[in-house]
mmCIF file of C-alpha atoms in Angstrom:
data_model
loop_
_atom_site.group_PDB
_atom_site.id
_atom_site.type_symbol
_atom_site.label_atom_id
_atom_site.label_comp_id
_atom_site.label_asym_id
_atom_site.label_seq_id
_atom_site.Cartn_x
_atom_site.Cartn_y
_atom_site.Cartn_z
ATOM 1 C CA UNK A 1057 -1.272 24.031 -40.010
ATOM 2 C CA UNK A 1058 -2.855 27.247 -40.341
ATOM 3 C CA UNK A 1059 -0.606 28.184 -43.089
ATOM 4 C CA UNK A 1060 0.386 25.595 -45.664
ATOM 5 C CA UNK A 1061 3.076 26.547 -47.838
ATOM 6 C CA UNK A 1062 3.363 25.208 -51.320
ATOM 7 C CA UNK A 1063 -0.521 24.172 -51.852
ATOM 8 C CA UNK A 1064 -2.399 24.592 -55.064
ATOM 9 C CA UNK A 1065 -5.697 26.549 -54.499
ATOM 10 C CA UNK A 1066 -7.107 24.793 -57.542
ATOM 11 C CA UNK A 1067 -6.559 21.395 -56.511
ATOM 12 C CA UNK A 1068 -6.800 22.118 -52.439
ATOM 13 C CA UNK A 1069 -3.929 19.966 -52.728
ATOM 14 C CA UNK A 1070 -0.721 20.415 -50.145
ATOM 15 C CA UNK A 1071 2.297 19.471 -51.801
ATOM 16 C CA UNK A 1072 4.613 16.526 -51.159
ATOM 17 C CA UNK A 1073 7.183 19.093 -49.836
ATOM 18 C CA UNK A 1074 4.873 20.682 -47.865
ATOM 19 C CA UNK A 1075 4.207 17.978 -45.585
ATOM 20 C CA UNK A 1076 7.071 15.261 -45.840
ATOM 21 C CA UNK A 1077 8.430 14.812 -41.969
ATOM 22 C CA UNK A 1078 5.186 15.781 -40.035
ATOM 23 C CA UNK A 1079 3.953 12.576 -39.798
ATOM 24 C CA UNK A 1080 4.946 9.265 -37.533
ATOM 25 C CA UNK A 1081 8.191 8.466 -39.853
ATOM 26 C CA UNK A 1082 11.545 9.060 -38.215
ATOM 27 C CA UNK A 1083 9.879 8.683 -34.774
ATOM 28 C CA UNK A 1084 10.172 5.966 -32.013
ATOM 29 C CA UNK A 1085 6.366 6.013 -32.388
ATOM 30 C CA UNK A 1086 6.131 1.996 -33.532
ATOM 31 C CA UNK A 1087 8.613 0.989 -31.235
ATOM 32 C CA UNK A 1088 6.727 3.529 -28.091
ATOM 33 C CA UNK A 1089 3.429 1.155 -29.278
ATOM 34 C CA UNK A 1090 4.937 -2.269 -29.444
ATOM 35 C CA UNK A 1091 7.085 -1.678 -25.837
ATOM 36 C CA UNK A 1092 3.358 -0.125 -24.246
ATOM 37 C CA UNK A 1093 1.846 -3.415 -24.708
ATOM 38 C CA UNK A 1094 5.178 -5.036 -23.660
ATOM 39 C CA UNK A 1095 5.325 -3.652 -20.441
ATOM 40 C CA UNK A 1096 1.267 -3.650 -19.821
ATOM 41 C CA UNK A 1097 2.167 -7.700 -20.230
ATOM 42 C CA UNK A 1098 4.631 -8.017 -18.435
ATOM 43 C CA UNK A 1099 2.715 -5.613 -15.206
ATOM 44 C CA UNK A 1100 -0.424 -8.355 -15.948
ATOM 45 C CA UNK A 1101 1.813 -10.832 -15.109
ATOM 46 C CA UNK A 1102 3.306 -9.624 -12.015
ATOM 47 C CA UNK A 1103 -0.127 -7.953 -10.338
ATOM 48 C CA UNK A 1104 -0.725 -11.244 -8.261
ATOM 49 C CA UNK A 1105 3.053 -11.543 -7.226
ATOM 50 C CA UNK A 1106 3.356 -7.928 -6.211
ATOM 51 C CA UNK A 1107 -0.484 -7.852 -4.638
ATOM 52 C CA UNK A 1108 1.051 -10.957 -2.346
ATOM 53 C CA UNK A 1109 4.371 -8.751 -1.373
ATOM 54 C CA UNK A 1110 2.790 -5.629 -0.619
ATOM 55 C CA UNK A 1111 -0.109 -7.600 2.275
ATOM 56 C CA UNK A 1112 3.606 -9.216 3.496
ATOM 57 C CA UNK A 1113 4.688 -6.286 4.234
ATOM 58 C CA UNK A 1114 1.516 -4.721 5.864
ATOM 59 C CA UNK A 1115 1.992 -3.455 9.197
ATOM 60 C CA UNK A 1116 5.953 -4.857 9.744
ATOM 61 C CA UNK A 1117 9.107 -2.356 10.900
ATOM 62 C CA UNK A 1118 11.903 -1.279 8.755
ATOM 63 C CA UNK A 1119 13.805 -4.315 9.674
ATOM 64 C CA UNK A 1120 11.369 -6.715 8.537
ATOM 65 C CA UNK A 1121 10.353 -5.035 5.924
ATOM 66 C CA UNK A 1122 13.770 -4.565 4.632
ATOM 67 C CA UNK A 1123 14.193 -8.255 5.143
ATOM 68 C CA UNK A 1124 11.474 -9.427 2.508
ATOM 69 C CA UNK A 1125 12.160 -6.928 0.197
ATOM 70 C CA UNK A 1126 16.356 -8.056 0.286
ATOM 71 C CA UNK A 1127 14.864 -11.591 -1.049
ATOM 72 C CA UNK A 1128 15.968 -13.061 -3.893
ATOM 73 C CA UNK A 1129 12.748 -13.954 -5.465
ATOM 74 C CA UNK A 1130 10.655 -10.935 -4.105
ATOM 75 C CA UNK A 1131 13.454 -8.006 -5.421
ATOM 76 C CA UNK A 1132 13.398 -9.751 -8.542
ATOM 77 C CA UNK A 1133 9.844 -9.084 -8.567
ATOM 78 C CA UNK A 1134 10.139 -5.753 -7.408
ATOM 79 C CA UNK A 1135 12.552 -5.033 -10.170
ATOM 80 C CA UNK A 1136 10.930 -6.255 -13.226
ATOM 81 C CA UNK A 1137 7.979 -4.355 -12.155
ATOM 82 C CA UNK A 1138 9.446 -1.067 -11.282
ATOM 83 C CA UNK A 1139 11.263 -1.308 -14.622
ATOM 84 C CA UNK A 1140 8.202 -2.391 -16.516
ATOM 85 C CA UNK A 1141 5.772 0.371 -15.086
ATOM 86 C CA UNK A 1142 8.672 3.504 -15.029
ATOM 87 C CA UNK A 1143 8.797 2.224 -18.902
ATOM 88 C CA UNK A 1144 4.920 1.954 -19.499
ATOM 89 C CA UNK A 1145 4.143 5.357 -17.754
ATOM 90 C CA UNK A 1146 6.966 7.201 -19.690
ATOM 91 C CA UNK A 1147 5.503 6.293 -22.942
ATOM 92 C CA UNK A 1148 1.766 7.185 -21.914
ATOM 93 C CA UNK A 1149 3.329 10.717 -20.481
ATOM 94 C CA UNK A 1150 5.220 11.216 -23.859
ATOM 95 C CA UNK A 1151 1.482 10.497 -25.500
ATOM 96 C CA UNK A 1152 -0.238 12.833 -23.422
ATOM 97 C CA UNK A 1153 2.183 15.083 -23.982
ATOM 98 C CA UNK A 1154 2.196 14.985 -27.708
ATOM 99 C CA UNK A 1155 -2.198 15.134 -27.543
ATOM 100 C CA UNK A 1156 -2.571 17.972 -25.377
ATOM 101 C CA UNK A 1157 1.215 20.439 -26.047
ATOM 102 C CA UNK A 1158 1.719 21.951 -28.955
ATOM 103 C CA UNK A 1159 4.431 24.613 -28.654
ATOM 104 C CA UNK A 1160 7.026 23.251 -30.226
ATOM 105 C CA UNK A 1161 9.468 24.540 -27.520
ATOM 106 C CA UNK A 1162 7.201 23.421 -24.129
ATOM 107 C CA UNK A 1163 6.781 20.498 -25.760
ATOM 108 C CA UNK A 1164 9.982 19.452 -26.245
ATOM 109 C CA UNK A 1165 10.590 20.789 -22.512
ATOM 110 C CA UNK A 1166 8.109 18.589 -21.125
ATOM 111 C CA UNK A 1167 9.060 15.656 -22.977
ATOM 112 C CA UNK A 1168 12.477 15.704 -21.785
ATOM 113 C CA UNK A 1169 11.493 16.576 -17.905
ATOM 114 C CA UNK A 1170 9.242 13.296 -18.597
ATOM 115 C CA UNK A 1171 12.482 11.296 -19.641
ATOM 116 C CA UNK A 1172 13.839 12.797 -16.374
ATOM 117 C CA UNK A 1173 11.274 12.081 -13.969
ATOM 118 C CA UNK A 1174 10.854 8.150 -15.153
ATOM 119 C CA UNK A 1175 14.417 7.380 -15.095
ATOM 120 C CA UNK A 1176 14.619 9.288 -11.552
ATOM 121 C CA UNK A 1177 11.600 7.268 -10.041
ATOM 122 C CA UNK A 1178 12.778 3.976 -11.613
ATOM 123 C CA UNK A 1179 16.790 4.068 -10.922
ATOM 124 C CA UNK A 1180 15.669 5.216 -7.123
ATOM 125 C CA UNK A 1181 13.326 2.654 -6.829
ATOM 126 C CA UNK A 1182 16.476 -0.033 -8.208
ATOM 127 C CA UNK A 1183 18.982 1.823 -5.543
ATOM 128 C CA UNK A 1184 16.845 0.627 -2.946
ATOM 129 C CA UNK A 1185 16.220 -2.921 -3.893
ATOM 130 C CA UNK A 1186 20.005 -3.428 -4.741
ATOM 131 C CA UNK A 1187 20.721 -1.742 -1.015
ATOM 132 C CA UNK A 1188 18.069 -3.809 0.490
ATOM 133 C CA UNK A 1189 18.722 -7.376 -1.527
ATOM 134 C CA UNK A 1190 23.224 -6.898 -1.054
ATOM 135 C CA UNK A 1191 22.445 -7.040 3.046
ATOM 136 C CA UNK A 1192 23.996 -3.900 4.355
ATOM 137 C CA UNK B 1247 1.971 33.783 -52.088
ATOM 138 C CA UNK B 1248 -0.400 32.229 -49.375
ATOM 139 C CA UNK B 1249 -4.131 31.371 -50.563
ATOM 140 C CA UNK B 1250 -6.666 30.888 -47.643
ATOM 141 C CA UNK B 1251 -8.648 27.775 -48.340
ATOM 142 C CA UNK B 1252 -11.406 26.771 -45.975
ATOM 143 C CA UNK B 1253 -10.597 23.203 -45.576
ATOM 144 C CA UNK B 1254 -13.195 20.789 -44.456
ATOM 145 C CA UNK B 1255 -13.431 20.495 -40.933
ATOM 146 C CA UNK B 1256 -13.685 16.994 -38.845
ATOM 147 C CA UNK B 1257 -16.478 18.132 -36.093
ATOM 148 C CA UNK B 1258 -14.826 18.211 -32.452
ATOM 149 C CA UNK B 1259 -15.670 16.159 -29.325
ATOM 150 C CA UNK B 1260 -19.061 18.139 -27.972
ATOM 151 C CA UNK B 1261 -20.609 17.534 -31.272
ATOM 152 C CA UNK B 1262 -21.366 13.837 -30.390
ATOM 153 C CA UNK B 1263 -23.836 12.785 -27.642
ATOM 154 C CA UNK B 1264 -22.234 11.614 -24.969
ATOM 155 C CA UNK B 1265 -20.907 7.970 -24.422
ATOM 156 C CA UNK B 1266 -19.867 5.315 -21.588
ATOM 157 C CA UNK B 1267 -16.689 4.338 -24.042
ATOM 158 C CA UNK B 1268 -16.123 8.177 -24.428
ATOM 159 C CA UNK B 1269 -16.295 8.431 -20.914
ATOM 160 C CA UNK B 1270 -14.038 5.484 -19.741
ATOM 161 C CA UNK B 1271 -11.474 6.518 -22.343
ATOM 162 C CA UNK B 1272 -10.606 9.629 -20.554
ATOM 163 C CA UNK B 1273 -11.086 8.099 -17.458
ATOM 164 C CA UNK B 1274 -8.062 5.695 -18.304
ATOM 165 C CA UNK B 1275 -6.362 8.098 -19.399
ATOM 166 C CA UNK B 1276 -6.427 10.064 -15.926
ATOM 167 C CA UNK B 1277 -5.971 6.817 -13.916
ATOM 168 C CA UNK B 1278 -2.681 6.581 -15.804
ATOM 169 C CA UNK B 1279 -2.086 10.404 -15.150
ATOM 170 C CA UNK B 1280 -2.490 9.345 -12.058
ATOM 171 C CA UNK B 1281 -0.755 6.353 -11.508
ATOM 172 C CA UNK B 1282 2.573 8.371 -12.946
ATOM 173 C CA UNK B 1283 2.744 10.705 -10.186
ATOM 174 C CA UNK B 1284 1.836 7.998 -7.968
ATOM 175 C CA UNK B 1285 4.672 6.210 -8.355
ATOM 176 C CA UNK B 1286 6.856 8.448 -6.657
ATOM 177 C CA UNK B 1287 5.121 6.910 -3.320
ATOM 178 C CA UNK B 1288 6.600 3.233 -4.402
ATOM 179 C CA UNK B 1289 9.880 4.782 -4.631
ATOM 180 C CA UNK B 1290 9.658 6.598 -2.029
ATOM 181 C CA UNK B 1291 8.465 3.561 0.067
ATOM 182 C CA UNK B 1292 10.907 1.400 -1.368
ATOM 183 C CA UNK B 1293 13.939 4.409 -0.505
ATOM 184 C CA UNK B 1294 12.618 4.549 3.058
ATOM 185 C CA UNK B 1295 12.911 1.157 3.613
ATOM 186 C CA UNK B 1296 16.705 1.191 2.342
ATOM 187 C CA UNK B 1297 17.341 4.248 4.530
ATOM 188 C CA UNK B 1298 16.647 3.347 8.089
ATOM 189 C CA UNK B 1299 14.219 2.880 11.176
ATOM 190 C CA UNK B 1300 13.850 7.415 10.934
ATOM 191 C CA UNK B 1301 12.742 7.234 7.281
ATOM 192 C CA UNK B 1302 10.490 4.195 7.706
ATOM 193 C CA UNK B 1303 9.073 6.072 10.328
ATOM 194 C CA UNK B 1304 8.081 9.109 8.402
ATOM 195 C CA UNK B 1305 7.015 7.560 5.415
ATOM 196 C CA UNK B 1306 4.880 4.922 8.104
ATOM 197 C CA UNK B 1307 3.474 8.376 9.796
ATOM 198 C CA UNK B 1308 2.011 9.868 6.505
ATOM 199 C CA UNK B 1309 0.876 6.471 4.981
ATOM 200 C CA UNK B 1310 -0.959 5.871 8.082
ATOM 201 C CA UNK B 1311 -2.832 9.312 7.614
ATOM 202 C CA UNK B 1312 -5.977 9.995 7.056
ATOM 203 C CA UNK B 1313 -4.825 11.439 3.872
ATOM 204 C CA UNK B 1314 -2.041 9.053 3.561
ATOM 205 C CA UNK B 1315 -4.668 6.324 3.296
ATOM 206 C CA UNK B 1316 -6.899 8.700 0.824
ATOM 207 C CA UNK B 1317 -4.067 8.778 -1.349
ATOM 208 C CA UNK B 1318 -3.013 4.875 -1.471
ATOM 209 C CA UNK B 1319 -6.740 4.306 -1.515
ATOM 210 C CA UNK B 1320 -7.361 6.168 -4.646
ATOM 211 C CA UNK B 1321 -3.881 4.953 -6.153
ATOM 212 C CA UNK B 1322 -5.723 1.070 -5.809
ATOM 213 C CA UNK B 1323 -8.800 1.924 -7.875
ATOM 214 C CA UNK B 1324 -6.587 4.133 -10.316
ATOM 215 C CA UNK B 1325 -4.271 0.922 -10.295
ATOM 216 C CA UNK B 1326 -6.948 -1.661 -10.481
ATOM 217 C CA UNK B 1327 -8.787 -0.061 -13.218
ATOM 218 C CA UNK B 1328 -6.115 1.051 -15.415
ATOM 219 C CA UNK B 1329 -5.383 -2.743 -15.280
ATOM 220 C CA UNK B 1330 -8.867 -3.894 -16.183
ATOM 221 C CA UNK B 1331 -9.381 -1.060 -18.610
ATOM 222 C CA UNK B 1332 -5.983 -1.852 -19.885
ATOM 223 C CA UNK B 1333 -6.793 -5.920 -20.513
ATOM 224 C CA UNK B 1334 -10.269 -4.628 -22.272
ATOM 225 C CA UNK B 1335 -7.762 -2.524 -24.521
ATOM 226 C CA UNK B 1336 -6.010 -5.521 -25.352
ATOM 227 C CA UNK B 1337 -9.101 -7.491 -26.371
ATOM 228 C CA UNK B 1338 -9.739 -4.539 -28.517
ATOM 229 C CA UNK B 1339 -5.879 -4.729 -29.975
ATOM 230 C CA UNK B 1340 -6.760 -8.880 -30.942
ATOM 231 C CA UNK B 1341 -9.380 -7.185 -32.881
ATOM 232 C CA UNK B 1342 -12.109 -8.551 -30.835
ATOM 233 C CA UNK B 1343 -15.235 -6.921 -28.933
ATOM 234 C CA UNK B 1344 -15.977 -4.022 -31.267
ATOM 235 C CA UNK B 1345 -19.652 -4.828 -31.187
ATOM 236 C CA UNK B 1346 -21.744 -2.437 -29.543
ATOM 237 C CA UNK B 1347 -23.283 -4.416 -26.673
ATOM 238 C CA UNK B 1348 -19.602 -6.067 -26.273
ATOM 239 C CA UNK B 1349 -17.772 -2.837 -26.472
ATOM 240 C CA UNK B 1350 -20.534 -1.710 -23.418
ATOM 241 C CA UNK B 1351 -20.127 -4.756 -21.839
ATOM 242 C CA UNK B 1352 -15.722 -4.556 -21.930
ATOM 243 C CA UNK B 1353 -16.388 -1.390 -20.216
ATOM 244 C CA UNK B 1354 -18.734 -1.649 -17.350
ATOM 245 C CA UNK B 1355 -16.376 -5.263 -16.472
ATOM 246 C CA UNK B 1356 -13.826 -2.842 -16.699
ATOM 247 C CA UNK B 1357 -15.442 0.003 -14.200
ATOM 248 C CA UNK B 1358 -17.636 -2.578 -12.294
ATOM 249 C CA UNK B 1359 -14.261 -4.613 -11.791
ATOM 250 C CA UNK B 1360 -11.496 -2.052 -10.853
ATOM 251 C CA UNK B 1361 -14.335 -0.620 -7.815
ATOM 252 C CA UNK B 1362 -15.165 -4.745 -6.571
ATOM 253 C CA UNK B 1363 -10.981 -5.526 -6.686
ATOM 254 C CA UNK B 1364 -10.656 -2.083 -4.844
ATOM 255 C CA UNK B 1365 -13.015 -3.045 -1.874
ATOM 256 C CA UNK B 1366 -11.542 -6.535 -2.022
ATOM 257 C CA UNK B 1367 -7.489 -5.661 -1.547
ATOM 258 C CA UNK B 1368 -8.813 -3.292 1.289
ATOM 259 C CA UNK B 1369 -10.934 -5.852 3.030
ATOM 260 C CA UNK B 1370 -7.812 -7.929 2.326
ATOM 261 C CA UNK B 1371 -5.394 -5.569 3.681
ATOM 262 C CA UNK B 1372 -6.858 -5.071 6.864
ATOM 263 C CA UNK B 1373 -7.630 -8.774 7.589
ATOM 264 C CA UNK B 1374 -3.697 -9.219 7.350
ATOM 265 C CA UNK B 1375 -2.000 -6.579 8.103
ATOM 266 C CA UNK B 1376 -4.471 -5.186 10.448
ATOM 267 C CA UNK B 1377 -4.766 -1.602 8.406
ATOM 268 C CA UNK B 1378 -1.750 -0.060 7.412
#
């Protein structure tokens, strides 16, 4: 801050009041780091699985694609991973965000159109693996 | 009353000569920039395949693209290296590797191994599914 209010010239000390509520308390930012690594563990663990159902579906039609991807086992896959990376890549948005914004307003802006976009991307991505996996 | 106080000043990013950890930090950092707007290709992939034989079709027609397959070749390494880079992360997390031949060695794994798994899944990809 350009302009601190309430600091002592003499001490180049800002004081308490000054600063209380600009730092990480009263955030998610603890939780947004512990739920990162979550979901990076989680993706780890499914890279081979989804590697193996993406060369499946290589070069088949709709109708056998929509087959494989209506299994059991492979749209449970497909879930957990679509869940785990719309998570992961809405918290690393949300930090980029926060780095490189810092209107108050755009910020704030962006951060919501984030929340948008990952929720959009990762309930469109379920729609289709629920259509595909109940048969129709 | 407002006194200005010239604060000490931490020096700013082209002060410092630079590094192959400075490098790869922004690099995974664009991967995952990346990777974000990439996703709305799975879903769209994933929608076209739940909509029918005409959406298939059109998502099929710009996959198979020249730029189609510039775009889902690029979204691999981006993939494949946020992974790597993202593991070397981890080991950092554990509190291990901060040395600086490890720390150098974490990070060429990480941008030697995302290009080598890149090649691979290709060569891969067309030896089973015949291309896209």
């Amino acid at each position: 801050m350009s302009n601190v209010p309430f600091s002592d010239p003499s001490t180049k000390r800002t004081a308490l009041k000054g600063v209380r509520g600009l730092g990480a308390s009263g955030t998610n930012a603890t939780s947004d780091f512990w739920w990162q690594r979550i979901t990076a563990i989680g993706m780890l663990l499914l890279t081979v699985p989804v590697i193996i159902i993406v060369m499946m579906l290589l070069g088949r039609n709709q109708a056998g694609a929509g087959q494989i991807l209506g299994t059991p086992v492979i749209a449970l896959i497909m879930l957990l991973f679509v869940v785990a990376s719309s998570w992961h890549m809405k918290i690393g948005m949300q930090v980029v965000i926060e780095d490189y914004i810092h209107g108050e307003k755009i910020k704030l802006v962006a951060i919501i159109a984030n929340n948008f976009f990952s929720l959009a991307v990762a309930l469109a991505s379920a729609y289709a693996i629920f259509k595909l996996s109940s048969g129709v | 009353m407002t006194a200005k106080i010239n604060r000490p000043l931490s020096p700013h990013l082209q002060t410092y000569r630079w590094t192959l950890t400075m490098a790869m930090s922004i690099v995974h950092r664009a991967t995952g920039l990346a990777l974000y707007f990439g996703t709305i290709l799975l879903a769209w992939w994933l929608m076209a395949v739940a909509s029918g034989p005409g959406a298939y079709a059109i998502f099929s027609g710009f996959i198979g693209s020249w730029i189609g397959r510039l775009i889902v070749f690029g979204y691999t390494w981006a993939l494949m290296h946020h992974l790597l880079s993202g593991i070397r992360h981890f080991v950092w997390d554990l509190g291990y590797g901060f040395g600086p031949s490890e720390r150098e060695g974490l990070t060429w794994a990480a941008l030697i191994g995302g290009i080598v798994l890149t090649v691979l899944l290709w060569v891969l990809a067309y030896a089973f599914g015949g291309g896209r």
